[in-house]
């Protein structure tokens, strides 16, 4: 099925550093969601975005819905070891009438203490 | 709020047997639930959309006779993997949304299926 283009695929950073990852699509989306998945568990919702240009924060996490409605980014500031995991972007196409989510390939984050 | 519970979390079965996985929305009603499959180090792939009171909608390439879905109530959907084979071994995750189709999906904790 269709997937979003998410990058980078993986990151290995030092504790305290900031992190940025993004997703792009060739289609216009009306919803962007960011999830984190820990090993052996289901994804947990981090941030939901519904309007172009919307900038939303959740603690050290900040995400934005791109103006073109074809992209979104997630920033993590001052990373800590528990930020380790796989981050997925997900979105709904404007043309969808089922609410089906399309997922990015994921960004694996590793944080060195 | 918006808790989705999935059971079992882990199951090992012999080839040829069937396995049932349950997905419950604990604090909200869900007319629609979604079943995903995830291979190691890969993203989530939608298998089917479970609709309360009607037939499930399957994604292209997913065998509906192999993966039986029943959405008998507004809080419970089940996925039965029939005549399981080793290639069915995977991580299966269900999800549901507490509001309209624009509301975020909330996921269960997944079921690790191993077929020997």
Short mmCIF file of C-alpha atoms in Angstrom, two decimals:
data_model
loop_
_atom_site.label_atom_id
_atom_site.label_comp_id
_atom_site.label_asym_id
_atom_site.label_seq_id
_atom_site.Cartn_x
_atom_site.Cartn_y
_atom_site.Cartn_z
CA UNK A 1 0.00 0.00 0.00
CA UNK A 2 0.90 3.64 -0.24
CA UNK A 3 3.39 4.95 2.28
CA UNK A 4 4.65 8.33 3.20
CA UNK A 5 8.27 9.25 2.66
CA UNK A 6 9.73 9.58 6.14
CA UNK A 7 13.30 10.59 6.87
CA UNK A 8 15.75 10.00 8.24
CA UNK A 9 15.41 6.25 8.49
CA UNK A 10 17.51 6.16 11.65
CA UNK A 11 19.36 8.50 13.96
CA UNK A 12 22.00 7.94 16.62
CA UNK A 13 22.45 10.99 18.79
CA UNK A 14 23.96 12.11 22.06
CA UNK A 15 21.73 12.75 25.06
CA UNK A 16 20.77 16.42 25.20
CA UNK A 17 20.81 16.95 21.44
CA UNK A 18 17.80 18.07 19.47
CA UNK A 19 16.24 15.80 16.85
CA UNK A 20 14.26 16.53 13.74
CA UNK A 21 12.43 14.17 11.40
CA UNK A 22 9.94 14.76 8.62
CA UNK A 23 7.41 13.20 6.29
CA UNK A 24 6.41 14.14 2.79
CA UNK A 25 3.65 13.05 0.49
CA UNK A 26 2.67 13.61 -3.11
CA UNK A 27 -0.97 13.96 -2.01
CA UNK A 28 -2.65 16.65 0.06
CA UNK A 29 -3.42 15.51 3.61
CA UNK A 30 -6.03 16.87 6.01
CA UNK A 31 -4.58 15.19 9.10
CA UNK A 32 -1.04 14.48 10.26
CA UNK A 33 -0.30 12.31 13.27
CA UNK A 34 2.95 11.40 14.97
CA UNK A 35 3.33 8.15 16.93
CA UNK A 36 6.10 6.54 18.95
CA UNK A 37 6.49 2.78 19.15
CA UNK A 38 8.56 0.97 21.75
CA UNK A 39 9.76 -2.59 21.03
CA UNK A 40 6.99 -5.17 21.29
CA UNK A 41 4.28 -2.60 21.87
CA UNK A 42 1.70 -0.72 19.86
CA UNK A 43 2.26 2.86 18.67
CA UNK A 44 1.35 5.63 21.08
CA UNK A 45 -0.05 8.92 19.80
CA UNK A 46 2.25 11.89 20.41
CA UNK A 47 0.75 14.78 18.47
CA UNK A 48 -2.22 15.29 16.13
CA UNK A 49 -2.38 18.10 13.56
CA UNK A 50 -5.46 19.17 11.62
CA UNK A 51 -4.76 22.51 9.94
CA UNK A 52 -2.15 23.69 7.47
CA UNK A 53 0.52 25.67 9.29
CA UNK A 54 -0.55 24.35 12.69
CA UNK A 55 2.31 24.10 15.18
CA UNK A 56 1.65 21.96 18.25
CA UNK A 57 3.81 21.05 21.22
CA UNK A 58 3.67 18.19 23.69
CA UNK A 59 6.38 18.68 26.27
CA UNK A 60 9.73 18.53 24.50
CA UNK A 61 8.04 17.50 21.26
CA UNK A 62 6.91 19.95 18.61
CA UNK A 63 5.24 19.09 15.32
CA UNK A 64 4.01 21.18 12.41
CA UNK A 65 1.51 20.63 9.63
CA UNK A 66 3.17 21.95 6.47
CA UNK A 67 1.66 24.90 4.62
CA UNK A 68 1.41 22.88 1.40
CA UNK A 69 -0.44 20.12 3.35
CA UNK A 70 1.98 17.62 1.86
CA UNK A 71 4.48 17.45 4.69
CA UNK A 72 4.99 17.51 8.44
CA UNK A 73 7.93 17.53 10.80
CA UNK A 74 8.55 16.45 14.37
CA UNK A 75 11.20 17.99 16.60
CA UNK A 76 12.40 16.59 19.90
CA UNK A 77 14.40 18.98 22.04
CA UNK A 78 17.00 18.03 24.64
CA UNK A 79 16.72 14.30 24.00
CA UNK A 80 16.87 11.82 26.86
CA UNK A 81 17.48 8.05 26.85
CA UNK A 82 13.75 7.23 27.12
CA UNK A 83 13.18 8.95 23.76
CA UNK A 84 14.62 5.82 22.17
CA UNK A 85 12.15 4.10 19.90
CA UNK A 86 10.62 4.19 16.45
CA UNK A 87 8.72 7.30 15.42
CA UNK A 88 6.05 7.06 12.75
CA UNK A 89 4.26 9.80 10.91
CA UNK A 90 0.78 9.01 9.65
CA UNK A 91 -1.71 10.95 7.64
CA UNK A 92 -5.10 11.01 6.02
CA UNK A 93 -5.50 12.09 2.45
CA UNK A 94 -7.94 14.90 1.76
CA UNK A 95 -9.61 12.66 -0.80
CA UNK A 96 -10.20 9.82 1.66
CA UNK A 97 -13.76 9.14 2.80
CA UNK A 98 -12.85 6.25 5.08
CA UNK A 99 -10.45 7.92 7.47
CA UNK A 100 -7.80 5.37 6.54
CA UNK A 101 -4.33 6.24 7.83
CA UNK A 102 -1.21 6.00 5.71
CA UNK A 103 2.04 5.44 7.60
CA UNK A 104 5.60 6.51 7.02
CA UNK A 105 8.41 3.96 7.13
CA UNK A 106 9.49 5.08 10.59
CA UNK A 107 12.53 6.78 12.09
CA UNK A 108 14.52 4.72 14.56
CA UNK A 109 16.02 6.91 17.24
CA UNK A 110 18.87 5.85 19.46
CA UNK A 111 20.15 8.10 22.23
CA UNK A 112 23.57 7.67 23.75
CA UNK A 113 23.69 8.65 27.43
CA UNK B 1 -9.02 8.07 27.83
CA UNK B 2 -9.21 6.25 24.50
CA UNK B 3 -7.72 2.98 25.67
CA UNK B 4 -7.56 0.04 23.30
CA UNK B 5 -6.89 -3.38 24.80
CA UNK B 6 -5.62 -6.30 22.75
CA UNK B 7 -5.42 -9.92 23.83
CA UNK B 8 -3.39 -12.07 23.85
CA UNK B 9 -0.12 -10.18 23.76
CA UNK B 10 1.77 -13.26 22.66
CA UNK B 11 0.69 -16.58 21.20
CA UNK B 12 2.52 -19.60 19.83
CA UNK B 13 0.54 -22.11 17.80
CA UNK B 14 1.17 -25.10 15.60
CA UNK B 15 0.89 -24.96 11.86
CA UNK B 16 -2.65 -25.68 10.70
CA UNK B 17 -4.40 -24.40 13.80
CA UNK B 18 -6.44 -21.22 14.12
CA UNK B 19 -5.77 -18.31 16.44
CA UNK B 20 -8.19 -15.63 17.60
CA UNK B 21 -7.04 -12.15 18.62
CA UNK B 22 -9.37 -9.78 20.45
CA UNK B 23 -9.42 -6.00 20.31
CA UNK B 24 -11.50 -4.01 22.75
CA UNK B 25 -12.13 -0.31 23.14
CA UNK B 26 -12.32 0.11 26.92
CA UNK B 27 -13.69 3.61 27.42
CA UNK B 28 -15.34 4.46 24.13
CA UNK B 29 -17.47 2.89 21.44
CA UNK B 30 -15.95 2.20 18.07
CA UNK B 31 -18.05 1.47 15.01
CA UNK B 32 -14.82 1.02 13.09
CA UNK B 33 -11.62 -0.74 14.09
CA UNK B 34 -8.51 -1.30 12.02
CA UNK B 35 -6.21 -4.31 11.92
CA UNK B 36 -2.55 -3.86 11.03
CA UNK B 37 0.32 -6.23 10.49
CA UNK B 38 3.93 -5.30 11.15
CA UNK B 39 7.03 -7.19 10.10
CA UNK B 40 10.34 -6.65 11.95
CA UNK B 41 11.86 -3.24 11.32
CA UNK B 42 9.02 -2.28 9.02
CA UNK B 43 6.07 0.02 9.12
CA UNK B 44 2.45 -0.84 9.84
CA UNK B 45 0.49 -2.24 6.95
CA UNK B 46 -3.28 -2.02 7.05
CA UNK B 47 -4.90 -5.42 6.60
CA UNK B 48 -8.57 -4.64 6.99
CA UNK B 49 -11.17 -2.28 8.34
CA UNK B 50 -13.60 -3.86 10.77
CA UNK B 51 -17.14 -2.44 10.69
CA UNK B 52 -19.63 -3.06 13.49
CA UNK B 53 -22.65 -4.88 12.19
CA UNK B 54 -21.36 -5.37 8.66
CA UNK B 55 -18.63 -7.07 6.69
CA UNK B 56 -15.03 -6.07 7.05
CA UNK B 57 -13.24 -4.29 4.23
CA UNK B 58 -9.98 -5.95 3.27
CA UNK B 59 -6.96 -4.33 1.69
CA UNK B 60 -5.70 -5.56 -1.62
CA UNK B 61 -3.75 -8.78 -1.28
CA UNK B 62 -5.18 -9.75 2.11
CA UNK B 63 -7.10 -13.04 2.03
CA UNK B 64 -10.43 -12.59 3.76
CA UNK B 65 -10.89 -16.34 4.22
CA UNK B 66 -7.51 -16.50 5.89
CA UNK B 67 -7.99 -13.54 8.21
CA UNK B 68 -11.54 -13.64 9.50
CA UNK B 69 -12.79 -10.48 11.14
CA UNK B 70 -15.88 -10.18 13.32
CA UNK B 71 -17.03 -6.87 14.82
CA UNK B 72 -19.89 -8.11 16.96
CA UNK B 73 -20.29 -5.11 19.24
CA UNK B 74 -19.31 -1.46 19.51
CA UNK B 75 -16.39 -2.36 21.76
CA UNK B 76 -15.07 -5.64 20.38
CA UNK B 77 -13.49 -6.77 17.14
CA UNK B 78 -11.78 -10.12 16.64
CA UNK B 79 -9.25 -11.29 14.08
CA UNK B 80 -8.98 -15.03 13.51
CA UNK B 81 -5.98 -16.35 11.63
CA UNK B 82 -7.26 -19.60 10.15
CA UNK B 83 -5.07 -22.58 9.33
CA UNK B 84 -2.00 -20.65 10.37
CA UNK B 85 1.34 -21.24 8.69
CA UNK B 86 4.83 -20.08 9.66
CA UNK B 87 4.64 -17.23 7.15
CA UNK B 88 1.70 -15.84 9.16
CA UNK B 89 4.06 -15.24 12.07
CA UNK B 90 4.04 -11.51 12.67
CA UNK B 91 3.06 -8.68 14.99
CA UNK B 92 -0.66 -7.88 14.65
CA UNK B 93 -1.95 -4.59 16.00
CA UNK B 94 -5.50 -3.31 16.22
CA UNK B 95 -6.63 0.27 16.50
CA UNK B 96 -9.78 2.29 16.99
CA UNK B 97 -10.80 5.94 17.09
CA UNK B 98 -13.04 7.52 19.71
CA UNK B 99 -14.60 10.13 17.42
CA UNK B 100 -15.36 10.74 13.77
CA UNK B 101 -13.18 9.56 10.93
CA UNK B 102 -10.82 12.50 11.41
CA UNK B 103 -9.99 11.66 15.00
CA UNK B 104 -6.65 9.98 15.76
CA UNK B 105 -6.32 6.22 15.92
CA UNK B 106 -5.40 4.67 19.24
CA UNK B 107 -3.58 1.37 19.12
CA UNK B 108 -3.62 -1.78 21.17
CA UNK B 109 -0.38 -3.23 22.45
CA UNK B 110 -0.17 -5.77 19.67
CA UNK B 111 -0.11 -9.55 19.48
CA UNK B 112 3.07 -11.40 18.63
CA UNK B 113 2.01 -14.52 16.72
CA UNK B 114 4.53 -17.31 16.21
CA UNK B 115 3.47 -20.30 14.14
CA UNK B 116 5.70 -23.36 14.50
#
